[in-house]
Tab-separated table of C-alpha atoms and ligand atoms in Angstrom:
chain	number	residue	atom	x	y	z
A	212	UNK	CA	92.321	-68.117	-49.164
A	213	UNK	CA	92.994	-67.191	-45.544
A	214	UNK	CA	89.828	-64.805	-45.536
A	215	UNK	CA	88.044	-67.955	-47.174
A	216	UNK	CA	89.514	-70.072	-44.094
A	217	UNK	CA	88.580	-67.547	-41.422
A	218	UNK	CA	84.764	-67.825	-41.799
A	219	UNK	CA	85.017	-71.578	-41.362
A	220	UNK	CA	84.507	-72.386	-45.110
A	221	UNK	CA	86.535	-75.520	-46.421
A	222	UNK	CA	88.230	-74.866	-49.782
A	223	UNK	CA	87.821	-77.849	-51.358
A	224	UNK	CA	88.658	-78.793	-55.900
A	225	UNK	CA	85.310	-79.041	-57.516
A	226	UNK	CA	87.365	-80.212	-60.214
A	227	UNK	CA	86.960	-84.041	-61.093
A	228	UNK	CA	89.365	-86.764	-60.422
A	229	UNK	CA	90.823	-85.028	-57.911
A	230	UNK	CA	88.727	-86.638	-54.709
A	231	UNK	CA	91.870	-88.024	-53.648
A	232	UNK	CA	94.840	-85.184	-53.757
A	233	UNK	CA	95.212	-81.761	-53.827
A	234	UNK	CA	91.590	-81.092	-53.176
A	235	UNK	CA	91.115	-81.310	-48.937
A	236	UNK	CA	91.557	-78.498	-46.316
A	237	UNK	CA	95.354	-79.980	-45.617
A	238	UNK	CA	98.357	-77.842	-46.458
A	239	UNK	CA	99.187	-79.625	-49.467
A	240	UNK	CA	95.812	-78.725	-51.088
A	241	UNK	CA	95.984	-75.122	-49.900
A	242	UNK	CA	99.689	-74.854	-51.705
A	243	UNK	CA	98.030	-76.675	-54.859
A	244	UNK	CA	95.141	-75.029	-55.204
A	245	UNK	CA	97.489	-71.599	-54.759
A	246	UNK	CA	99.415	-72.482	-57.835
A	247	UNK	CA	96.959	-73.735	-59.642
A	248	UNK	CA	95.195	-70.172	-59.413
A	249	UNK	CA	98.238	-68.634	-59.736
A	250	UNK	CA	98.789	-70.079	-62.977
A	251	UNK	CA	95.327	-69.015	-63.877
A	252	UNK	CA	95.785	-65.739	-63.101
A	253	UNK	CA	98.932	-65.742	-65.251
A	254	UNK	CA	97.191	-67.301	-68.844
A	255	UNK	CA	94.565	-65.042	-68.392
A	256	UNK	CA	97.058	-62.000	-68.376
A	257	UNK	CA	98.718	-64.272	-71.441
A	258	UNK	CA	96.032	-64.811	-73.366
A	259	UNK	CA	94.721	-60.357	-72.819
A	260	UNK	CA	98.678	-59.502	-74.207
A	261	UNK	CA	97.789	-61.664	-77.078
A	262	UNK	CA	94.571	-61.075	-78.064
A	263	UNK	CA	95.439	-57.095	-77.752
A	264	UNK	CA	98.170	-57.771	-79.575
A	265	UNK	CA	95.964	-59.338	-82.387
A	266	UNK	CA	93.401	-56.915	-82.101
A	267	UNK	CA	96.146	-53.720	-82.332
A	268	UNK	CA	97.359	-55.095	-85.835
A	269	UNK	CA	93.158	-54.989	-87.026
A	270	UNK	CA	92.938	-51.818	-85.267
A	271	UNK	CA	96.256	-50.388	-88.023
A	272	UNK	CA	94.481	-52.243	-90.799
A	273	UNK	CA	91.170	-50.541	-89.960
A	274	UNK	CA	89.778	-53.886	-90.273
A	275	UNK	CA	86.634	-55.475	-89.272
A	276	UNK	CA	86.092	-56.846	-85.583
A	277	UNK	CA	82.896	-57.436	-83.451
A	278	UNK	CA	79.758	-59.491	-84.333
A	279	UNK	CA	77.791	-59.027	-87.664
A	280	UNK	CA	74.159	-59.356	-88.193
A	281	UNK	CA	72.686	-61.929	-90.702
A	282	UNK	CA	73.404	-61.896	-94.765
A	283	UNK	CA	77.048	-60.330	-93.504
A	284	UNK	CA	80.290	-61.865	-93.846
A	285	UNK	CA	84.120	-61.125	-94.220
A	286	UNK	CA	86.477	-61.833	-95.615
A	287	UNK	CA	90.138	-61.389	-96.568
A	288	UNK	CA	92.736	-62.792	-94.247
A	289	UNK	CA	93.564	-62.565	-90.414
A	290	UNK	CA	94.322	-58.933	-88.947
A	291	UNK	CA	92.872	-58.065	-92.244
A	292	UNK	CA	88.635	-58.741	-92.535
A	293	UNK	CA	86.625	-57.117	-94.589
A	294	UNK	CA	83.110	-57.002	-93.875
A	295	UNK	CA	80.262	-56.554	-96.530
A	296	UNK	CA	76.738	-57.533	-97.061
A	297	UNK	CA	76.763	-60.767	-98.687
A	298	UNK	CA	73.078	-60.162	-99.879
A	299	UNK	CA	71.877	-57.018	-100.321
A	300	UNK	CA	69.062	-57.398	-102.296
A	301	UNK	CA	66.963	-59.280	-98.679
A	302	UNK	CA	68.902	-57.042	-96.454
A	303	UNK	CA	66.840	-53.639	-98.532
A	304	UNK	CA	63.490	-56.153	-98.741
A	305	UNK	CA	63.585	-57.022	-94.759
A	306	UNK	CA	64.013	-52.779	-94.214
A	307	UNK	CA	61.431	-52.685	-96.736
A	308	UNK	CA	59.258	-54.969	-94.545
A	309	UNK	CA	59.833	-53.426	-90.969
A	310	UNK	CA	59.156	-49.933	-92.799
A	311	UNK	CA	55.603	-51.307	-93.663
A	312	UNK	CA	54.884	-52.447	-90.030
A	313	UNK	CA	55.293	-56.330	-91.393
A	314	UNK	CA	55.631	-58.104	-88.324
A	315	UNK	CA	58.769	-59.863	-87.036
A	316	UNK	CA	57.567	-63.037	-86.685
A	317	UNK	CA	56.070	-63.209	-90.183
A	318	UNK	CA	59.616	-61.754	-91.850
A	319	UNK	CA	61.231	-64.068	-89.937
A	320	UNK	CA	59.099	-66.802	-90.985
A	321	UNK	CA	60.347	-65.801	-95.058
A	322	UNK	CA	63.743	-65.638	-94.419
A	323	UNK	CA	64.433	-68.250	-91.056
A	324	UNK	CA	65.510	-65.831	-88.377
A	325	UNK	CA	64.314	-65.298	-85.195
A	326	UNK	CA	63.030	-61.435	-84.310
A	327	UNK	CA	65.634	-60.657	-82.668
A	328	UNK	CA	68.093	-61.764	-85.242
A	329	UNK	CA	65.999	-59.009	-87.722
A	330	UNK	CA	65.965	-56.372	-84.833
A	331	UNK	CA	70.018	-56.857	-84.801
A	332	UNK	CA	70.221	-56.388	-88.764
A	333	UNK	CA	68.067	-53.028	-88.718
A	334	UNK	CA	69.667	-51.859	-85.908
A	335	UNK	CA	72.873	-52.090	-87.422
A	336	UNK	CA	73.851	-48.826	-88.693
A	337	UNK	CA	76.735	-49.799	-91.218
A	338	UNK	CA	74.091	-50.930	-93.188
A	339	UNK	CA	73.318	-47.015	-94.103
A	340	UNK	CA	76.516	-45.536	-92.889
A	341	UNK	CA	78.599	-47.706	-94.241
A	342	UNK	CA	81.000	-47.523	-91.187
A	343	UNK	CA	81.577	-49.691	-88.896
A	344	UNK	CA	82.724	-48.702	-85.465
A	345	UNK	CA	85.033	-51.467	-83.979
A	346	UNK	CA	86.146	-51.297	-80.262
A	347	UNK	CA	88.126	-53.130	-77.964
A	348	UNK	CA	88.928	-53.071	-74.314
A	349	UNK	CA	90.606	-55.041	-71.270
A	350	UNK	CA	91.309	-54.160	-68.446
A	351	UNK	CA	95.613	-54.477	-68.812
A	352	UNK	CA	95.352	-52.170	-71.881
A	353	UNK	CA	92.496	-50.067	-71.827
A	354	UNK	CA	90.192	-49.028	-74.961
A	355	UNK	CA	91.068	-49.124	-78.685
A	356	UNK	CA	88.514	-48.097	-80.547
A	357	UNK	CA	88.764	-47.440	-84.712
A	358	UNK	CA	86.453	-47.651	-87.955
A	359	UNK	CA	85.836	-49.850	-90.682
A	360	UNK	CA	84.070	-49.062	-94.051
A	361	UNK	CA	81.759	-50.890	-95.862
A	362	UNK	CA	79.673	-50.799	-98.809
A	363	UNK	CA	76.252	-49.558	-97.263
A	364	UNK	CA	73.226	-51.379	-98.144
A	365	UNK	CA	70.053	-49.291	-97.960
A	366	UNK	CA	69.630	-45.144	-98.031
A	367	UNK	CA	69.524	-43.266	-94.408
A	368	UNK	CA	65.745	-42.526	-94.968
A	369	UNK	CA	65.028	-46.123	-95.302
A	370	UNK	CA	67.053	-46.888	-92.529
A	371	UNK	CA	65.478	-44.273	-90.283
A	372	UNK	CA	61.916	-45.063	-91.159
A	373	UNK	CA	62.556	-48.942	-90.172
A	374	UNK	CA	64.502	-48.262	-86.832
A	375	UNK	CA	61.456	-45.958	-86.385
A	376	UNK	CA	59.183	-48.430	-86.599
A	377	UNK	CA	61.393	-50.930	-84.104
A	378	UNK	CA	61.911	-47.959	-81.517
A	379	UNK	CA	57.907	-47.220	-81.178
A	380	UNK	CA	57.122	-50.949	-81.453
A	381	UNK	CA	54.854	-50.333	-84.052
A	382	UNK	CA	55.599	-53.931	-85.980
A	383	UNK	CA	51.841	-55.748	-86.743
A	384	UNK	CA	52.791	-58.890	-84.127
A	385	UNK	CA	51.659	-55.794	-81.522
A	386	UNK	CA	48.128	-57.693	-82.332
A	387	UNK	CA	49.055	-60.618	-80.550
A	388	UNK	CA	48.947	-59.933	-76.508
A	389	UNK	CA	50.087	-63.195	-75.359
A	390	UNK	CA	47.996	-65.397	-73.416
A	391	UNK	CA	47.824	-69.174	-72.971
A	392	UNK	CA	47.139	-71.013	-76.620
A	393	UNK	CA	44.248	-72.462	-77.175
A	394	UNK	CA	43.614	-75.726	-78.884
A	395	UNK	CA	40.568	-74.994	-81.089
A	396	UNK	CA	40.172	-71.311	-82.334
A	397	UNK	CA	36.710	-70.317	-80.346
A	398	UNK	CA	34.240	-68.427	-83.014
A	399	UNK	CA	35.130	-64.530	-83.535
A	400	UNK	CA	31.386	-64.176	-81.511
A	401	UNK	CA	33.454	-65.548	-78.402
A	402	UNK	CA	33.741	-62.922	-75.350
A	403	UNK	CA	32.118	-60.063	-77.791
A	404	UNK	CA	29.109	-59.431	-75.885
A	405	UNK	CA	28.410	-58.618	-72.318
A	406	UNK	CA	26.187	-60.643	-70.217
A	407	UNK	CA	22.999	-58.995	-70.114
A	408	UNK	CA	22.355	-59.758	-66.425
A	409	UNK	CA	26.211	-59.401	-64.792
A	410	UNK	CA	28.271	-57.510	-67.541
A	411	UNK	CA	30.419	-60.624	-67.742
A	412	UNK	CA	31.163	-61.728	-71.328
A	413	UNK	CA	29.351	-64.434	-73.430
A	414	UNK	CA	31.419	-67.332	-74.906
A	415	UNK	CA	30.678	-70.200	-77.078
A	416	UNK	CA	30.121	-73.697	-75.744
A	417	UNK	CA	29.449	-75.933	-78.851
A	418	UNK	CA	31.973	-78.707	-77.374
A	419	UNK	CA	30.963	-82.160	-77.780
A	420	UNK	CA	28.148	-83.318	-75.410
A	421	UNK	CA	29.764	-86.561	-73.058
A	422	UNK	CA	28.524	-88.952	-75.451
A	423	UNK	CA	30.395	-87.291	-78.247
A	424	UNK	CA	27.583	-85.391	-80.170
A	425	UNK	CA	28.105	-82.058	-81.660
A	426	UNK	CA	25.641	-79.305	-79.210
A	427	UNK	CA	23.471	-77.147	-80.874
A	428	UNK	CA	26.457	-73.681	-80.049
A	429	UNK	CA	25.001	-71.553	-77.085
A	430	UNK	CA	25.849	-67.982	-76.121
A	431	UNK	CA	26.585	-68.441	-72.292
A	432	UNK	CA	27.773	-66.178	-69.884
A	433	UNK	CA	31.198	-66.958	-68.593
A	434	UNK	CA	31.760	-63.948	-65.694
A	435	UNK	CA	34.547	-61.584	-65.663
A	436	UNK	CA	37.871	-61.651	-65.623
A	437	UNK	CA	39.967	-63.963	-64.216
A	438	UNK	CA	36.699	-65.498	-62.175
A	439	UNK	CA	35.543	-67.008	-65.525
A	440	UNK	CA	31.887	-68.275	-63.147
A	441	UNK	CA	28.828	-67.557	-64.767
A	442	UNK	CA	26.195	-65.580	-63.120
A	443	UNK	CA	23.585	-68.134	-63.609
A	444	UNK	CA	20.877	-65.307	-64.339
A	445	UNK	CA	21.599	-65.577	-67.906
A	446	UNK	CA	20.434	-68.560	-69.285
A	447	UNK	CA	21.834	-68.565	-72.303
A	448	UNK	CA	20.690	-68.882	-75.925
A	449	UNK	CA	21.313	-70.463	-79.355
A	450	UNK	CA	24.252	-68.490	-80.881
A	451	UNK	CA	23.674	-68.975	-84.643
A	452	UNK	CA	20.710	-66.135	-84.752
A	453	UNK	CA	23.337	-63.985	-83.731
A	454	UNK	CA	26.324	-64.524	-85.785
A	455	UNK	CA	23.843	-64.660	-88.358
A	456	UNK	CA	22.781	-60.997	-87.181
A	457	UNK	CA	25.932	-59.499	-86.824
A	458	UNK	CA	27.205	-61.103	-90.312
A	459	UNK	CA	24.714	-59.592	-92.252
A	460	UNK	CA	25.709	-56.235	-91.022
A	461	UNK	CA	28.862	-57.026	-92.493
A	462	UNK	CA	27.960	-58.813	-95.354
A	463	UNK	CA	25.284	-56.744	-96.760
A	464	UNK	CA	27.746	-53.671	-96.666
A	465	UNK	CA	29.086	-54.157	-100.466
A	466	UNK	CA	29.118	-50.664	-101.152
A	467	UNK	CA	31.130	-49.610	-97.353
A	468	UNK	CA	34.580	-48.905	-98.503
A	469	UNK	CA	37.049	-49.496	-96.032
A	470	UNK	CA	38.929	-46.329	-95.577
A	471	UNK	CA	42.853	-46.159	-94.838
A	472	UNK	CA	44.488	-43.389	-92.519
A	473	UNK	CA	46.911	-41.154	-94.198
A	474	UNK	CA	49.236	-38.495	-94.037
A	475	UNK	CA	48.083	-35.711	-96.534
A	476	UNK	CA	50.391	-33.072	-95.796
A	477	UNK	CA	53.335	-32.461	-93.623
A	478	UNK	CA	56.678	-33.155	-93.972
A	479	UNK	CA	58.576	-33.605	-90.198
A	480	UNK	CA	59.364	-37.214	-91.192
A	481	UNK	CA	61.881	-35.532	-94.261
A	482	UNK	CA	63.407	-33.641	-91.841
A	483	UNK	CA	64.077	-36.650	-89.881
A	484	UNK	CA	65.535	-38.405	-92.600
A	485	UNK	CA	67.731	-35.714	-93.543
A	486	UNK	CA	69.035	-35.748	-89.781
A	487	UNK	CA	69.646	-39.480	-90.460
A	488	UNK	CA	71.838	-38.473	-93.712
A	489	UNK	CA	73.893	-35.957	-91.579
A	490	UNK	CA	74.618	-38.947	-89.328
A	491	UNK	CA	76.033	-41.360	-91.789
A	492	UNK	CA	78.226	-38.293	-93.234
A	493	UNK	CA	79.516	-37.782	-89.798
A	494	UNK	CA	80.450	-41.396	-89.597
A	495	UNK	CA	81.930	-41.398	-93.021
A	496	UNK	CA	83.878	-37.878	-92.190
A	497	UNK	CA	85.685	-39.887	-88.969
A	498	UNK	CA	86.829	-43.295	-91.267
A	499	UNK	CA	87.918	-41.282	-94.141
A	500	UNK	CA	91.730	-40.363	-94.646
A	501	UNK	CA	91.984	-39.070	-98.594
A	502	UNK	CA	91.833	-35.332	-98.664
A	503	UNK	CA	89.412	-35.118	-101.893
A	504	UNK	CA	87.215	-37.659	-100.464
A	505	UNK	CA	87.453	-35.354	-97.234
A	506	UNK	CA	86.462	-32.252	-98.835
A	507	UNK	CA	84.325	-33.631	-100.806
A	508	UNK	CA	82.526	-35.194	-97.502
A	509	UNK	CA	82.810	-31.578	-96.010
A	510	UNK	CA	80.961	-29.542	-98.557
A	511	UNK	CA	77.943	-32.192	-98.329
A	512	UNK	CA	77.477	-31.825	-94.549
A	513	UNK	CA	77.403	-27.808	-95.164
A	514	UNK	CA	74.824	-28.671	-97.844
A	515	UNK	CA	72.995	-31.061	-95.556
A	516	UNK	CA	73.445	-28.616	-92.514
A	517	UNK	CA	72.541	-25.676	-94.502
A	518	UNK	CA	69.090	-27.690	-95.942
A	519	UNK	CA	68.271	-28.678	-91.975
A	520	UNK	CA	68.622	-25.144	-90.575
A	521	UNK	CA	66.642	-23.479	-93.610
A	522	UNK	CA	63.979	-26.542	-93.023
A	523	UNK	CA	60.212	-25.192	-93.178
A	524	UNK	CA	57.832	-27.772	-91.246
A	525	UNK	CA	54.557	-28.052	-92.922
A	526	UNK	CA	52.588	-29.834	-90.229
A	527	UNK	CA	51.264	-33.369	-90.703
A	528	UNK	CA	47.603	-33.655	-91.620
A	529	UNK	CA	45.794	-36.988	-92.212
A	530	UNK	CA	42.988	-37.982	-93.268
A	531	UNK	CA	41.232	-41.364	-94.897
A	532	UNK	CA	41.847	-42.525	-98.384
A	533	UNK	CA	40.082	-45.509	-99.787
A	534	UNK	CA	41.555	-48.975	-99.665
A	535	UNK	CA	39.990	-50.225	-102.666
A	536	UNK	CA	38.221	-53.068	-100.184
A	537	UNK	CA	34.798	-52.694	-99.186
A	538	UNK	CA	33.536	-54.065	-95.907
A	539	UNK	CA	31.807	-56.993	-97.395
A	540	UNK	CA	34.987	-58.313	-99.051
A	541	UNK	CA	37.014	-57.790	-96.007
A	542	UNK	CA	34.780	-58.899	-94.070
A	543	UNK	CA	34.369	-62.409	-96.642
A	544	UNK	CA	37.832	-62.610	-96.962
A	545	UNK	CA	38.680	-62.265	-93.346
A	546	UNK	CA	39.693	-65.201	-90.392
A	547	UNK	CA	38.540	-65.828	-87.356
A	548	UNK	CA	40.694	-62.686	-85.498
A	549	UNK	CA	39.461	-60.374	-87.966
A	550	UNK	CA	35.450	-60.926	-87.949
A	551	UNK	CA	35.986	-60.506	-84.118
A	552	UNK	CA	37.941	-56.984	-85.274
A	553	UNK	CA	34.954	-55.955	-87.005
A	554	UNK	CA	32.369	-57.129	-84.599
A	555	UNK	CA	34.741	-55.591	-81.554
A	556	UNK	CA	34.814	-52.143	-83.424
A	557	UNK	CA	30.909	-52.106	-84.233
A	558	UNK	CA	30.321	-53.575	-80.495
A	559	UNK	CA	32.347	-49.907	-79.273
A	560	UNK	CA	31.283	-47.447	-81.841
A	561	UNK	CA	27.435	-48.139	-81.894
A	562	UNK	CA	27.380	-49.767	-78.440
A	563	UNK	CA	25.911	-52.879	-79.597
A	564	UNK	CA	24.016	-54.944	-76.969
A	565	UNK	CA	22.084	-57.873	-76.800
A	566	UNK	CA	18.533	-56.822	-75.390
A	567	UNK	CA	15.151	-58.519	-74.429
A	568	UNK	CA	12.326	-57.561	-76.721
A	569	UNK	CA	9.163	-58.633	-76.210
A	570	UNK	CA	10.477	-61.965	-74.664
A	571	UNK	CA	13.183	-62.255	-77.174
A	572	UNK	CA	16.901	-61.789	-77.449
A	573	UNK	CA	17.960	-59.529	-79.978
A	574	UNK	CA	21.171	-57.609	-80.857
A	575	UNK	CA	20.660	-53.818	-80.831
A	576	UNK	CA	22.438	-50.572	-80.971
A	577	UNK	CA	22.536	-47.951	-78.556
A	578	UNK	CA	23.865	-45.314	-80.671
A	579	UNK	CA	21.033	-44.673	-83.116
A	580	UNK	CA	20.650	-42.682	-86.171
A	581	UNK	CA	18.668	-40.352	-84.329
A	582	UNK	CA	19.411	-36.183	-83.839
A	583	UNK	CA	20.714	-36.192	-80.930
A	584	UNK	CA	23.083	-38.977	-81.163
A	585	UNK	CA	24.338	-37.953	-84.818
A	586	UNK	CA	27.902	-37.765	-85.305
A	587	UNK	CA	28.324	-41.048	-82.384
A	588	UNK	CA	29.701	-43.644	-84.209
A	589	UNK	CA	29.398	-42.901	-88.180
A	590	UNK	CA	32.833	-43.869	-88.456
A	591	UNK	CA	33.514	-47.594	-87.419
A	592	UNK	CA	37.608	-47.082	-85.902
A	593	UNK	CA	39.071	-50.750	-87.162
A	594	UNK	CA	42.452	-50.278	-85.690
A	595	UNK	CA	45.788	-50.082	-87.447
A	596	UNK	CA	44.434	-47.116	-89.190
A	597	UNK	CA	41.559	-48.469	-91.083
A	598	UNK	CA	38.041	-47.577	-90.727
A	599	UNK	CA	34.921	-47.860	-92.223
A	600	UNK	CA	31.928	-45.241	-92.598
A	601	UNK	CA	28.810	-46.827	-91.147
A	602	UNK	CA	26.853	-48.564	-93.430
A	603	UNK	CA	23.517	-47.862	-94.364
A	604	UNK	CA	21.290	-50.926	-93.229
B	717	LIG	ZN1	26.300	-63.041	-66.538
C-alpha cells in the first residue's frame, strides 16, 4: 500500500456502500482496507487447506475429479464419484460421425451441442482408455495427481481415426470459409466466370427493377476482389442461355458416374491404431492395482509391442471406385453450393470461358479433345475426393 501511495495513486474501496467510511486516503481507510485484505488473504489460504483436504480423500478413493464432456455423469457420494458414460450408444454414433468427416455443426445440430462441446467429447481419452487422469494443484500444497477407471465407450481405432480427423481439420464444415451472410442465395452461375474484358468475375443482377418488377437476370461484370467496380467494357448479357448451357453439360451426363477416392491398399493407418491400443494399455497398466489383472495387462502390451515392432507397411495406394451416382443425378439432386461445385470444377479442368463468336457470347472450352491437349482435364477433380470422368457431349 505504501508503494501504491508513493506514485501518487489514491487507494480508494470500489466496494459499494462504503462512499462514506473506510474507503478515503485517511489513516482510518488505509488500516481498514489493510485488514480487510488481510482477512482475504487468510480465507483464501482457508478455503486451499480445505479444498486440498477434500480433494486428498478423492485422490485415496481414486475417485473422479475434473470436468466431463457431454452424455457423462457420476455418481456415488462425495470424496467418492464415479464417472461413466451415461449414453453410450450417441457417444460411439458422434465418433462414428467425426470418423466420416460429418461436420460439427451438422452433429451438433442432431444432438444440441455446440462444436466445441463434440471436440471436448472426442478428445476425451477415457472414452477409449477407460482411465481417467485426475490432477490437482495449489500453490500451498503442490500437485496431486491420481487415476480413475471407467467403463470405456468406443475401441482405440475408433477413437484414433476420429481425433484424426479433428487434429487435420478434415470435418465437411471446412466447405464453409466464412464471409458476410447473404440474404438471398445468388444463383450457383454467380462469380463463376471471368469477365471477358477485365478478368473480374460475372455476377447475377436479377433484383427487382425500382418499381418492383422482376429483371430479365443479366451476367454483369462486378471487378475483382475487394474493388467489386465493374469495368464497364463488358456490357453484359442475359444469363439464362448460359445456365441453360452449362446445365445441359450436366444434365445430359446420365451415364458419367461419379467416382469416389479410395484407399486400395496400404495399411499405415492399422499401425496407427495399434499405437493407439498400446496407449490405452499403458493407461490401464498405471490405474490398475490387482496382480492378475496386472499380468494379465503385461503380457498384452508384449503382444501389442511385439505386433508393432514386427509391423510390415504395405504402402497406401488409392484409386477411384464408383459412387453408384452419376453426374446427372447429382447434379439434379444437388443445391445451390453444389451446381456451383460442379460448374467451379468444369470452369478449372477444361478452362471454360465465355467467348465472342461471330458477334455472340458463347461458353467454350479451352482444353479440347484434341491430340495435343489429351490427358488435360478427362477427369473433372470435384473436391472431397469425388470426381467425375469427362463426359462425352
Ligand atoms: Zn470486367
Amino acid at each position: 500500500m505504501l508503494a501504491i501511495r508513493e506514485t501518487g495513486a489514491e487507494i480508494v474501496s470500489l466496494a459499494p456502500g462504503e462512499d462514506n467510511f473506510g474507503s478515503g486516503d485517511d489513516l482510518g481507510s488505509w488500516v481498514t482496507t489493510l485488514v480487510k485484505q488481510n482477512a482475504n488473504a487468510e480465507k483464501s489460504k482457508t478455503v486451499k487447506t480445505q479444498t486440498f483436504r477434500g480433494v486428498s480423500q478423492i485422490c485415496e478413493n481414486r475417485a473422479h475429479h475434473g470436468p466431463l464432456p457431454k452424455f457423462w455423469e457420476t455418481e456415488g457420494e462425495r470424496y467418492r464419484k464415479q464417472a461413466y458414460c451415461a449414453d453410450p450408444g450417441k457417444v460411439a454414433d458422434i465418433y462414428e460421425r467425426v470418423a466420416k468427416r460429418e461436420s460439427l455443426s451438422s452433429i451438433g445440430r442432431i444432438y444440441d451441442m455446440y462444436p466445441k462441446g463434440i471436440k471436448h467429447l472426442i478428445r476425451f481419452s477415457p472414452n477409449h482408455t477407460g482411465v481417467e487422469e485426475c490432477s490437482y494443484t495449489d500453490d500451498i500444497h503442490g500437485k496431486l495427481e491420481w487415476t480413475h477407471t471407467v467403463t470405456p465407450v468406443v475401441d482405440s481405432p475408433l477413437w484414433w481415426r476420429a481425433n484424426k480427423v479433428l487434429d487435420a481439420n478434415l470435418t465437411d464444415a471446412r466447405g464453409n470459409k466464412g464471409g458476410r451472410p447473404v440474404a438471398k442465395p445468388a444463383n450457383w452461375i454467380s462469380g463463376i466466370l471471368d469477365c471477358p474484358s477485365c478478368g473480374g468475375k460475372l455476377y447475377v443482377n436479377d433484383s427487382l427493377t425500382p418499381a418492383g418488377n422482376p429483371r430479365t437476370p443479366k451476367l454483369r461484370c462486378s471487378g475483382t476482389g475487394k474493388r467489386r467496380l465493374s469495368c464497364g467494357e463488358f456490357k453484359g448479357i442475359d444469363a439464362q442461355p448460359v445456365i441453360d448451357r452449362i446445365s445441359r453439360i450436366f444434365t445430359s451426363a446420365t451415364k458419367t458416374k461419379i467416382l469416389a477416392f479410395q484407399r486400395v491398399t496400404g495399411n499405415a493407418h492399422e499401425l496407427e491404431e495399434l499405437k493407439a491400443g498400446l496407449r490405452k494399455i499403458q493407461a490401464r497398466l498405471s490405474a490398475t492395482e490387482d496382480d492378475d489383472a496386472l499380468d494379465a495387462l503385461v503380457a498384452e502390451r508384449k503382444q501389442v509391442k511385439a505386433r508393432i515392432d514386427g509391423f510390415e507397411i504395405v504402402p497406401d495406394t488409392f484409386d477411384y471406385a464408383p459412387t453408384g451416382q452419376t453426374v446427372a443425378e447429382r447434379w439434379n439432386d444437388g443445391d445451390d453450393a453444389e451446381k456451383r461445385r460442379f460448374a467451379r470444377a468444369i470452369k478449372n479442368a477444361w478452362g471454360m470461358i465465355l467467348a465472342e463468336r461471330g458477334g455472340e457470347w458463347v461458353i467454350t472450352f479451352m482444353a479440347d479433345k484434341s491430340a495435343e491437349t489429351r490427358g488435360a482435364g478427362d477427369i473433372v477433380d470435384l473436391g472431397d475426393g469425388l470426381c467425375f470422368p469427362r463426359p462425352a457431349e
